[in-house]
mmCIF file of C-alpha atoms and ligand atoms in Angstrom:
data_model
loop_
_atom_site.group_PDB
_atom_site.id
_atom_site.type_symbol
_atom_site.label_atom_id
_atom_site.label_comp_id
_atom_site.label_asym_id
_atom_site.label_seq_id
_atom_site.Cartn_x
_atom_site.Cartn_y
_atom_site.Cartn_z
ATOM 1 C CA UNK A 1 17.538 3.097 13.994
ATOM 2 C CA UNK A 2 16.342 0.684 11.194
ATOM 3 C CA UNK A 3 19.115 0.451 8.693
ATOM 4 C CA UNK A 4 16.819 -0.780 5.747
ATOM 5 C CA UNK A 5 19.995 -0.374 3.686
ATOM 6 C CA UNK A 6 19.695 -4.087 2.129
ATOM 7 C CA UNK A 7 15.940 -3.660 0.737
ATOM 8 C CA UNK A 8 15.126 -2.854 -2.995
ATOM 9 C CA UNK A 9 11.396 -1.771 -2.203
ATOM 10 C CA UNK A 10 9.043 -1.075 -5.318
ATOM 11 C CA UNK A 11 6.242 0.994 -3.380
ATOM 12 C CA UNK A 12 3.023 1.642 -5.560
ATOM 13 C CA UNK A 13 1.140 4.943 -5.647
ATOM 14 C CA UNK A 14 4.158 6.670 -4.133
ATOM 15 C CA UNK A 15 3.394 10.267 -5.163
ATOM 16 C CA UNK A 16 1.032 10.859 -2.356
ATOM 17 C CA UNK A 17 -0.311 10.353 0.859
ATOM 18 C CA UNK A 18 0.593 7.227 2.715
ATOM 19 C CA UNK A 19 2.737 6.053 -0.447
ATOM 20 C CA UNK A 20 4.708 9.247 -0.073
ATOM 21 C CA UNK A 21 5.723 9.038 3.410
ATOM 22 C CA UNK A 22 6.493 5.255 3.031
ATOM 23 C CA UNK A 23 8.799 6.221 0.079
ATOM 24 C CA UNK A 24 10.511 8.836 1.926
ATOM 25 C CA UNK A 25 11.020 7.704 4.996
ATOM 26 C CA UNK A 26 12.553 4.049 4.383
ATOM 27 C CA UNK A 27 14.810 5.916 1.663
ATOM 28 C CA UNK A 28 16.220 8.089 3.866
ATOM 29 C CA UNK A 29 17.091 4.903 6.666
ATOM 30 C CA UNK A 30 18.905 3.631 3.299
ATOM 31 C CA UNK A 31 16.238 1.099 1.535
ATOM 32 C CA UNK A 32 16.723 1.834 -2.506
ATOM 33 C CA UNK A 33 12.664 2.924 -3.681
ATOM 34 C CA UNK A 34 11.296 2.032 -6.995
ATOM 35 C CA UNK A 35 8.363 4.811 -6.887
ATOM 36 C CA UNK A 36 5.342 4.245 -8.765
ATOM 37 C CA UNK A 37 2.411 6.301 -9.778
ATOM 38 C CA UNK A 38 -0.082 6.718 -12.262
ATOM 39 C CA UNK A 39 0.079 10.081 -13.543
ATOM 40 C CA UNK A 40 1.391 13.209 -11.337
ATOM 41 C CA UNK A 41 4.649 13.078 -12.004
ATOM 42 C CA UNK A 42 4.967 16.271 -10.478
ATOM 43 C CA UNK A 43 3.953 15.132 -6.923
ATOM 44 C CA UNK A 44 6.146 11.989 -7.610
ATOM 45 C CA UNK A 45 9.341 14.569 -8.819
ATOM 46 C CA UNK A 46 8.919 16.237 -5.661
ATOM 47 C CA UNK A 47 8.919 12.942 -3.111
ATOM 48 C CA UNK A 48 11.970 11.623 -4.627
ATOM 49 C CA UNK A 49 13.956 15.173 -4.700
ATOM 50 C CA UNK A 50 16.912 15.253 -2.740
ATOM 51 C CA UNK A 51 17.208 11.135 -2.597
ATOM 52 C CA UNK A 52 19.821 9.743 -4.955
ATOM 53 C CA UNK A 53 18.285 6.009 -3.777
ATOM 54 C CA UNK A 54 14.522 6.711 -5.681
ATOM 55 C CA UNK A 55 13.655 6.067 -9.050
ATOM 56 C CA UNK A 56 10.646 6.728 -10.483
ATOM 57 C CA UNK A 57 8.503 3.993 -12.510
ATOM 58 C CA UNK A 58 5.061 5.262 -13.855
ATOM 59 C CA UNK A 59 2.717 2.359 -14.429
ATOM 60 C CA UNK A 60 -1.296 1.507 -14.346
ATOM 61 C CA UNK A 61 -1.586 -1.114 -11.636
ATOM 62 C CA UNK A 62 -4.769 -1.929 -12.945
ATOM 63 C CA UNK A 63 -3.133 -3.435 -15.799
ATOM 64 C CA UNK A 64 -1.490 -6.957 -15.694
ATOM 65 C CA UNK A 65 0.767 -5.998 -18.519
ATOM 66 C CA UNK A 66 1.858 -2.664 -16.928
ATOM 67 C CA UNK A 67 2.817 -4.426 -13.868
ATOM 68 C CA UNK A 68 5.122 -7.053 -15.310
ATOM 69 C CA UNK A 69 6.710 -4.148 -17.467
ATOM 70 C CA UNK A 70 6.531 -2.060 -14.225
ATOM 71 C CA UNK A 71 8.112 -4.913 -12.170
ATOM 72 C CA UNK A 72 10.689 -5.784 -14.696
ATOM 73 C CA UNK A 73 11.454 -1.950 -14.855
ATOM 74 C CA UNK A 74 12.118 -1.499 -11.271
ATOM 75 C CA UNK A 75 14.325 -4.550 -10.882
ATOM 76 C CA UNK A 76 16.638 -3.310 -13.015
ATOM 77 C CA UNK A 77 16.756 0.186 -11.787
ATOM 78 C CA UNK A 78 17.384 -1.074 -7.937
ATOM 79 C CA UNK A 79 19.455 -4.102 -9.387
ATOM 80 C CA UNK A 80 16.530 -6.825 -8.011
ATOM 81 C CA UNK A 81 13.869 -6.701 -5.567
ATOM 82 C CA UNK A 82 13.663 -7.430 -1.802
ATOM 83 C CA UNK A 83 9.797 -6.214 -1.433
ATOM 84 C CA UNK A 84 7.266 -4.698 -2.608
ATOM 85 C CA UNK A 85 4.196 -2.191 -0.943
ATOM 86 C CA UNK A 86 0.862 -2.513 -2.428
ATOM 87 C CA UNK A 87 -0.282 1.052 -1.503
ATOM 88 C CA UNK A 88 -1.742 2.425 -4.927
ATOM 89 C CA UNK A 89 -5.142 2.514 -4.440
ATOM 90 C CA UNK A 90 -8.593 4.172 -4.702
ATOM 91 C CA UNK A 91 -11.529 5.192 -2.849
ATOM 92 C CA UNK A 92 -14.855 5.886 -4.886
ATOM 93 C CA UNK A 93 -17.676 5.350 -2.267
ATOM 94 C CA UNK A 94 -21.821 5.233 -2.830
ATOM 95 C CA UNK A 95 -24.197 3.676 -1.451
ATOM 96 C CA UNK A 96 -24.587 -0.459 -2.851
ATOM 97 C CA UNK A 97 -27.531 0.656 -4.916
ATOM 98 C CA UNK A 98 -26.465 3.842 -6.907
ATOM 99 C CA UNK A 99 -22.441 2.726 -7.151
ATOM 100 C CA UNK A 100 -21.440 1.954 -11.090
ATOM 101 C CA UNK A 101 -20.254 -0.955 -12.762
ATOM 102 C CA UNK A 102 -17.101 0.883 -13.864
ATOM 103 C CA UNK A 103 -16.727 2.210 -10.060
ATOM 104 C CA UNK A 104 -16.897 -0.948 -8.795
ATOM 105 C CA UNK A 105 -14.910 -2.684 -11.832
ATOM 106 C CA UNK A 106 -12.403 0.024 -11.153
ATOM 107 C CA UNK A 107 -11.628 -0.112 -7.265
ATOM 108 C CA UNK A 108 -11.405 -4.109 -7.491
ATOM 109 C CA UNK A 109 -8.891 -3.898 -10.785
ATOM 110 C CA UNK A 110 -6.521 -1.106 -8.675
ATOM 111 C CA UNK A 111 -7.057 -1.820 -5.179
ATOM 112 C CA UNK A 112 -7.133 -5.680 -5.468
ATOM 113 C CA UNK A 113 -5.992 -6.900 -8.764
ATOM 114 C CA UNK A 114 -2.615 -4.594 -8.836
ATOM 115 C CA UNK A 115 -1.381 -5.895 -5.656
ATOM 116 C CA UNK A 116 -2.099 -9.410 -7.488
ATOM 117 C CA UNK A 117 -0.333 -8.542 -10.709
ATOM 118 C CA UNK A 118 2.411 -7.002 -9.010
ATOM 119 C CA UNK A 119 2.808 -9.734 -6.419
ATOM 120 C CA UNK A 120 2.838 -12.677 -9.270
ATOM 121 C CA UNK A 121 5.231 -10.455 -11.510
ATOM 122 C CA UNK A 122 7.910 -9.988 -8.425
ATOM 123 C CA UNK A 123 7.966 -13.195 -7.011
ATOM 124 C CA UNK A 124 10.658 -14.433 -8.502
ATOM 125 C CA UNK A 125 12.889 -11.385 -7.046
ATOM 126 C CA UNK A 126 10.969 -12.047 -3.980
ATOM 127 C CA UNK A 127 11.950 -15.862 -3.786
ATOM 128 C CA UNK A 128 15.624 -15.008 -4.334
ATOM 129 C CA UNK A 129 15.290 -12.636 -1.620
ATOM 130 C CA UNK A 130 14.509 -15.338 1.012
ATOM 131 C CA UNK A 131 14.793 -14.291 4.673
ATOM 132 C CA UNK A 132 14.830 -10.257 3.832
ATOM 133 C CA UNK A 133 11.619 -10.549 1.086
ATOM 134 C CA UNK A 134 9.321 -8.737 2.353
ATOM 135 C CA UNK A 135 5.756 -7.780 1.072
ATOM 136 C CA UNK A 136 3.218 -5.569 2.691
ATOM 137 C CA UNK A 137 0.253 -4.147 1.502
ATOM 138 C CA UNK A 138 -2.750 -1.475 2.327
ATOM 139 C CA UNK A 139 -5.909 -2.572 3.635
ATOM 140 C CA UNK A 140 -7.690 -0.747 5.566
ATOM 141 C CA UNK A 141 -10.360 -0.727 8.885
ATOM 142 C CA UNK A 142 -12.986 -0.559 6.856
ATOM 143 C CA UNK A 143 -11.887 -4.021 5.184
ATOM 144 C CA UNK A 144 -12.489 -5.848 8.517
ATOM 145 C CA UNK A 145 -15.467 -3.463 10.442
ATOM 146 C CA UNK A 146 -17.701 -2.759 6.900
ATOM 147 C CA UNK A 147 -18.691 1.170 6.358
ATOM 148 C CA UNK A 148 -21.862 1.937 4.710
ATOM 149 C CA UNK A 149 -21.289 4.096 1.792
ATOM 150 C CA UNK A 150 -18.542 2.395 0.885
ATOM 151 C CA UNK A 151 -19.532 -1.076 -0.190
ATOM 152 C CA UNK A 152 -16.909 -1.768 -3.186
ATOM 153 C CA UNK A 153 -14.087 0.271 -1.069
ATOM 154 C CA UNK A 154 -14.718 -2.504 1.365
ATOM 155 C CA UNK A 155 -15.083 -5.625 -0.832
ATOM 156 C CA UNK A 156 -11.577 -4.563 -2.428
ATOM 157 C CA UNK A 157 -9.452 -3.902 1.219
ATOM 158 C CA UNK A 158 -11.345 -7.285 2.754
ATOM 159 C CA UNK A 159 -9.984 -9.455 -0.336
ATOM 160 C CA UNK A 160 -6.550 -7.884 0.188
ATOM 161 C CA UNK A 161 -6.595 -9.762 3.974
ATOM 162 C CA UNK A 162 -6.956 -13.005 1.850
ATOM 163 C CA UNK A 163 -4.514 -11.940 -0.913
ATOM 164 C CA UNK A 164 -1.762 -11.244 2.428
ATOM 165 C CA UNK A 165 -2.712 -14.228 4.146
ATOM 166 C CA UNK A 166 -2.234 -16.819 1.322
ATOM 167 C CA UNK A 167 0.798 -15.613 -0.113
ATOM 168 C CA UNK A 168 2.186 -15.552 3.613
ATOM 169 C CA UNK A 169 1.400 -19.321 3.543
ATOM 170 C CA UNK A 170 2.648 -19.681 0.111
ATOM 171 C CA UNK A 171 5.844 -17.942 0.611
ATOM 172 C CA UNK A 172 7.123 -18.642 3.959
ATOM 173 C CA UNK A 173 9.029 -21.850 3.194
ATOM 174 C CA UNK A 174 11.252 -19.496 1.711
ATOM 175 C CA UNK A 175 11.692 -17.222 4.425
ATOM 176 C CA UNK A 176 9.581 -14.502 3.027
ATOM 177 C CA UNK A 177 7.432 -12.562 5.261
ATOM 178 C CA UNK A 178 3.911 -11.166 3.746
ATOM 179 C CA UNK A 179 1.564 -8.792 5.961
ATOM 180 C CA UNK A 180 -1.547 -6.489 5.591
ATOM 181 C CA UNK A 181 -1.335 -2.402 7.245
ATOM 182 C CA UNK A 182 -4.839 -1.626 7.933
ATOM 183 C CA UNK A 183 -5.003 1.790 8.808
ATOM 184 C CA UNK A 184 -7.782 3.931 9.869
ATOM 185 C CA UNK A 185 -8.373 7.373 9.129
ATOM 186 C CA UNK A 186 -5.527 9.114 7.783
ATOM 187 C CA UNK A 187 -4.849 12.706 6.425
ATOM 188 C CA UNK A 188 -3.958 12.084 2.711
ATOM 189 C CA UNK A 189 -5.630 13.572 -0.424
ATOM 190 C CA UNK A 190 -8.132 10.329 -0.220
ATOM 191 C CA UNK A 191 -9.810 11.831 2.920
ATOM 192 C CA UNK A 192 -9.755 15.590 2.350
ATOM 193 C CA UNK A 193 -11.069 15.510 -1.051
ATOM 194 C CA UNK A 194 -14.093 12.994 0.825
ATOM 195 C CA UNK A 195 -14.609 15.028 4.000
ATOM 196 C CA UNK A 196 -16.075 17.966 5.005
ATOM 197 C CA UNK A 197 -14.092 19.693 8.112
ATOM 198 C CA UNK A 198 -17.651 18.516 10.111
ATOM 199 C CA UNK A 199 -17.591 15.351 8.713
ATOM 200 C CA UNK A 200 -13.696 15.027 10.217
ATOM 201 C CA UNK A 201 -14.639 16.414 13.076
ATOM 202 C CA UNK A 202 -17.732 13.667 13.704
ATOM 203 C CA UNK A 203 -14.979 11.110 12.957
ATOM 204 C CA UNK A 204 -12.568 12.453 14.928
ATOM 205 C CA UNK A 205 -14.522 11.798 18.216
ATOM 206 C CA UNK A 206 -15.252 8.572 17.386
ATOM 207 C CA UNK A 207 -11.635 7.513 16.925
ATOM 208 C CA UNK A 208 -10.438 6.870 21.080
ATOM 209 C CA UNK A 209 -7.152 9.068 20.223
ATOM 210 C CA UNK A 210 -9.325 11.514 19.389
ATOM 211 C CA UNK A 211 -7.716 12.829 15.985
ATOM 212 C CA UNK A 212 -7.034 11.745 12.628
ATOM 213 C CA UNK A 213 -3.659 9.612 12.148
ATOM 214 C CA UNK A 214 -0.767 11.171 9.664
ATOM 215 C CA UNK A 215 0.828 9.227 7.170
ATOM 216 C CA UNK A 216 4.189 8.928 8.782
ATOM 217 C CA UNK A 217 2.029 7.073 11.618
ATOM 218 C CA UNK A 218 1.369 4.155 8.409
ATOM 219 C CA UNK A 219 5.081 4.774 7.221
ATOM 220 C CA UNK A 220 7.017 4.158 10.926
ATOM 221 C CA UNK A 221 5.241 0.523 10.693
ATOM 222 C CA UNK A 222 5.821 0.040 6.967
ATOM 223 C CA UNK A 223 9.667 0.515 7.758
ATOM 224 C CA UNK A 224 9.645 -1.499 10.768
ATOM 225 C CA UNK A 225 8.010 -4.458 8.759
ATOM 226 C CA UNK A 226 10.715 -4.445 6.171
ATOM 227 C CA UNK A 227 13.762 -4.715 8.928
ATOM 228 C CA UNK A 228 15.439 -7.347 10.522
ATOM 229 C CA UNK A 229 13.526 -6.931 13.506
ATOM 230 C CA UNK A 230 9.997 -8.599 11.948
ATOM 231 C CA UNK A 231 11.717 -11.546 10.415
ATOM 232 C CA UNK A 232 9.045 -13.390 12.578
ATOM 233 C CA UNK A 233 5.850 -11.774 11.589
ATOM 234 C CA UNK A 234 3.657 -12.958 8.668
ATOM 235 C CA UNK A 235 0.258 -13.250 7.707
ATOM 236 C CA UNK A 236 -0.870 -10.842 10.315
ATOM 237 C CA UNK A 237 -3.221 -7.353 9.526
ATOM 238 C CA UNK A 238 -1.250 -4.739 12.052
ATOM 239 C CA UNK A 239 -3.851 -2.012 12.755
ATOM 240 C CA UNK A 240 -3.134 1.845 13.087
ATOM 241 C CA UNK A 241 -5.899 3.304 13.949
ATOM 242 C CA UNK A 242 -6.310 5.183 17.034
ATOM 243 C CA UNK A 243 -8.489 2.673 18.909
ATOM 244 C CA UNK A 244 -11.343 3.271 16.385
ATOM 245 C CA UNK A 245 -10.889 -0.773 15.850
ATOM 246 C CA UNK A 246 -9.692 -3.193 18.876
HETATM 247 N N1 NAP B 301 -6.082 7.753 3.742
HETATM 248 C C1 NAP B 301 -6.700 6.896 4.523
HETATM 249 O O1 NAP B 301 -7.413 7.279 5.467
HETATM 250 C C2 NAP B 301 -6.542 5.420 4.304
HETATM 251 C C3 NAP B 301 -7.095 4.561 5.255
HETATM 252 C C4 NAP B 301 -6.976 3.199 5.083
HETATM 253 C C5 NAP B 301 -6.318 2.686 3.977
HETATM 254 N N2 NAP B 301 -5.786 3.529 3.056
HETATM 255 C C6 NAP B 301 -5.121 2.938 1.904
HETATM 256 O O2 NAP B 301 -3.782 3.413 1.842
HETATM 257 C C7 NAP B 301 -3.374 3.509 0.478
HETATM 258 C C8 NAP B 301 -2.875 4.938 0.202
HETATM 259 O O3 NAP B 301 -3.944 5.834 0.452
HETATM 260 P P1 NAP B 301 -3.746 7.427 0.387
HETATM 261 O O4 NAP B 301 -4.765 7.994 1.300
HETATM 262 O O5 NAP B 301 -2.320 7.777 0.560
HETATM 263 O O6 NAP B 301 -4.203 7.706 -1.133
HETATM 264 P P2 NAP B 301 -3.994 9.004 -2.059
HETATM 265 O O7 NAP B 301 -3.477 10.142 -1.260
HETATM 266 O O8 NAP B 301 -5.272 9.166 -2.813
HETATM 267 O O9 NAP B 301 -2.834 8.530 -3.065
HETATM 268 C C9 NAP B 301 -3.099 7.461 -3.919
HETATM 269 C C10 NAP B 301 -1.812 7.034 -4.607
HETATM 270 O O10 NAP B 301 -2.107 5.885 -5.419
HETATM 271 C C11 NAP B 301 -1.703 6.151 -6.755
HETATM 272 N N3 NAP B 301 -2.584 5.437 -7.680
HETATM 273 C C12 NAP B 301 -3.936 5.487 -7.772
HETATM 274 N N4 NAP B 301 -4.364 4.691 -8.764
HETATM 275 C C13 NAP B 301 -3.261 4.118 -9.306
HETATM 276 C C14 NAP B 301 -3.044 3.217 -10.368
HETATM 277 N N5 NAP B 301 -4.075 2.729 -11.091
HETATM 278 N N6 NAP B 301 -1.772 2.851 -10.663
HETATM 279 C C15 NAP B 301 -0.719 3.340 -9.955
HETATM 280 N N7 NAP B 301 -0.867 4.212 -8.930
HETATM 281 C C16 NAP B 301 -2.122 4.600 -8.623
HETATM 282 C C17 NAP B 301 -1.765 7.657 -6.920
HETATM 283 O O11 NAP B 301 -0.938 8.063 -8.007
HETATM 284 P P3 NAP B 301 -1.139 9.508 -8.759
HETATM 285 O O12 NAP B 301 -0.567 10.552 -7.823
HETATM 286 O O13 NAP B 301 -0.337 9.397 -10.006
HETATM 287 O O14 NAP B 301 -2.597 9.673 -8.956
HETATM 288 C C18 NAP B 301 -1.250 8.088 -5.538
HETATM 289 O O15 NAP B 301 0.157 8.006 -5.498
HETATM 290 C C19 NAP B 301 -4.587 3.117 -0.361
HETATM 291 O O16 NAP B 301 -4.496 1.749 -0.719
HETATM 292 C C20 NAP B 301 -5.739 3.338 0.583
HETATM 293 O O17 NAP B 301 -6.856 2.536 0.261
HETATM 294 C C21 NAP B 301 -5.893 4.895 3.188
#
């Protein structure tokens, strides 16, 4: 199901986690992945092994420069670009009064500015791409319901709802379909290295499914949003979250 064989994807922050499962599983229904990371190659080696369809691009989304390099990198390694995932990202969490201006410069210049820099730098491909353009990116439930403890987390996945919502309106004359995942609690190196096993446990049974969601739970609507079947979906935030937001 979901022949994605048409889309040149550049995914950011593909060598873990959500990122990972994205890459993997829209390669294998045939999408050709530009994979980007920061700097484990060696968890990036090991999501593309086995597909001839992934190439790897190592870039700092933080950095405006790196993402038009990045961008122009990927293009020609996939021969264009259909659509791009904003998934990179980072969660350092304190409370509003103890978090640091470098923490907080930080988790605004990856979580919201990359999308930004990577958005402006594909658009052209993305343009060209009409009807099968496609960009999605990674908020989270924490963007829309607030978390103490995690005040600049927050501030960066709520500006990502307006980052998806006016590009949808600036891109759909063209065909181009732009929407926000926001998942909630998912098993990925972001949560473990967080999270006591209590702590998962107290959020477990608060989440109505009564577990923490994978990261192929994130990927299965990632793929969907980049087929044929969601050419009429745009500017929308599609929660996966277990109930824990309705
Ligand atoms: N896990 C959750 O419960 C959850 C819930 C809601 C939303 N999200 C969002 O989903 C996305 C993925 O989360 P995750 O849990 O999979 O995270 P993760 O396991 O911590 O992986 C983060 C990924 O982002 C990459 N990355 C970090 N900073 C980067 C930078 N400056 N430039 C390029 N790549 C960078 C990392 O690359 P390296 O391997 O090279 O470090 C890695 O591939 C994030 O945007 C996160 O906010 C996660």
């Amino acid at each position: 199901m979901g022949d994605l064989s048409k889309q040149k994807v550049l995914v950011t922050g593909g060598s873990r986690g959500i990122g990972a499962a994205i890459s993997q599983l829209i390669a294998s229904r045939g999408a050709t992945v530009a994979l980007n990371y920061r700097s484990n190659a060696e968890a990036a080696e090991s999501v593309a092994k086995g597909f001839d369809n992934v190439h790897l691009v190592p870039f700092d989304v933080s950095s405006r420069d790196a993402c038009k390099e990045g961008v122009t990198k990927a293009a020609e390694l996939m021969g264009g670009m259909t659509a791009v995932v904003n998934n990179a990202g980072v969660a350092i969490n304190g409370l509003l009064m103890r978090v640091k201006e470098p923490d907080f410069r930080k988790t605004i210049d990856v979580n919201v500015s990359g999308g930004y820099w990577i958005c402006q730098a594909a658009s052209r491909h993305l343009l060209k791409a009409k009807s099968d353009g496609r960009v999605i990116f990674l908020s989270s439930v924490v963007g829309e319901m607030g978390n103490a403890g995690q005040t600049a987390y927050c501030t960066s996945k709520a500006a990502v709802i307006g980052l998806t919502k006016s590009m949808a309106r600036e891109l759909a004359p063209r065909g181009v379909c732009v929407n926000a995942i926001a998942p909630g609690f998912i098993e990925t190196d972001m949560t473990q290295s967080e999270m006591t096993e209590e702590a998962r446990a107290t959020v477990a049974a608060q989440i109505p499914l009564g577990r923490i969601g994978s990261a192929r739970e994130v990927a299965g609507i990632v793929a969907f949003l980049l087929s044929d079947e969601a050419s009429y979906i745009t500017g929308q935030v599609i929660r996966v979250n277990g109930g824990l937001l309705m």
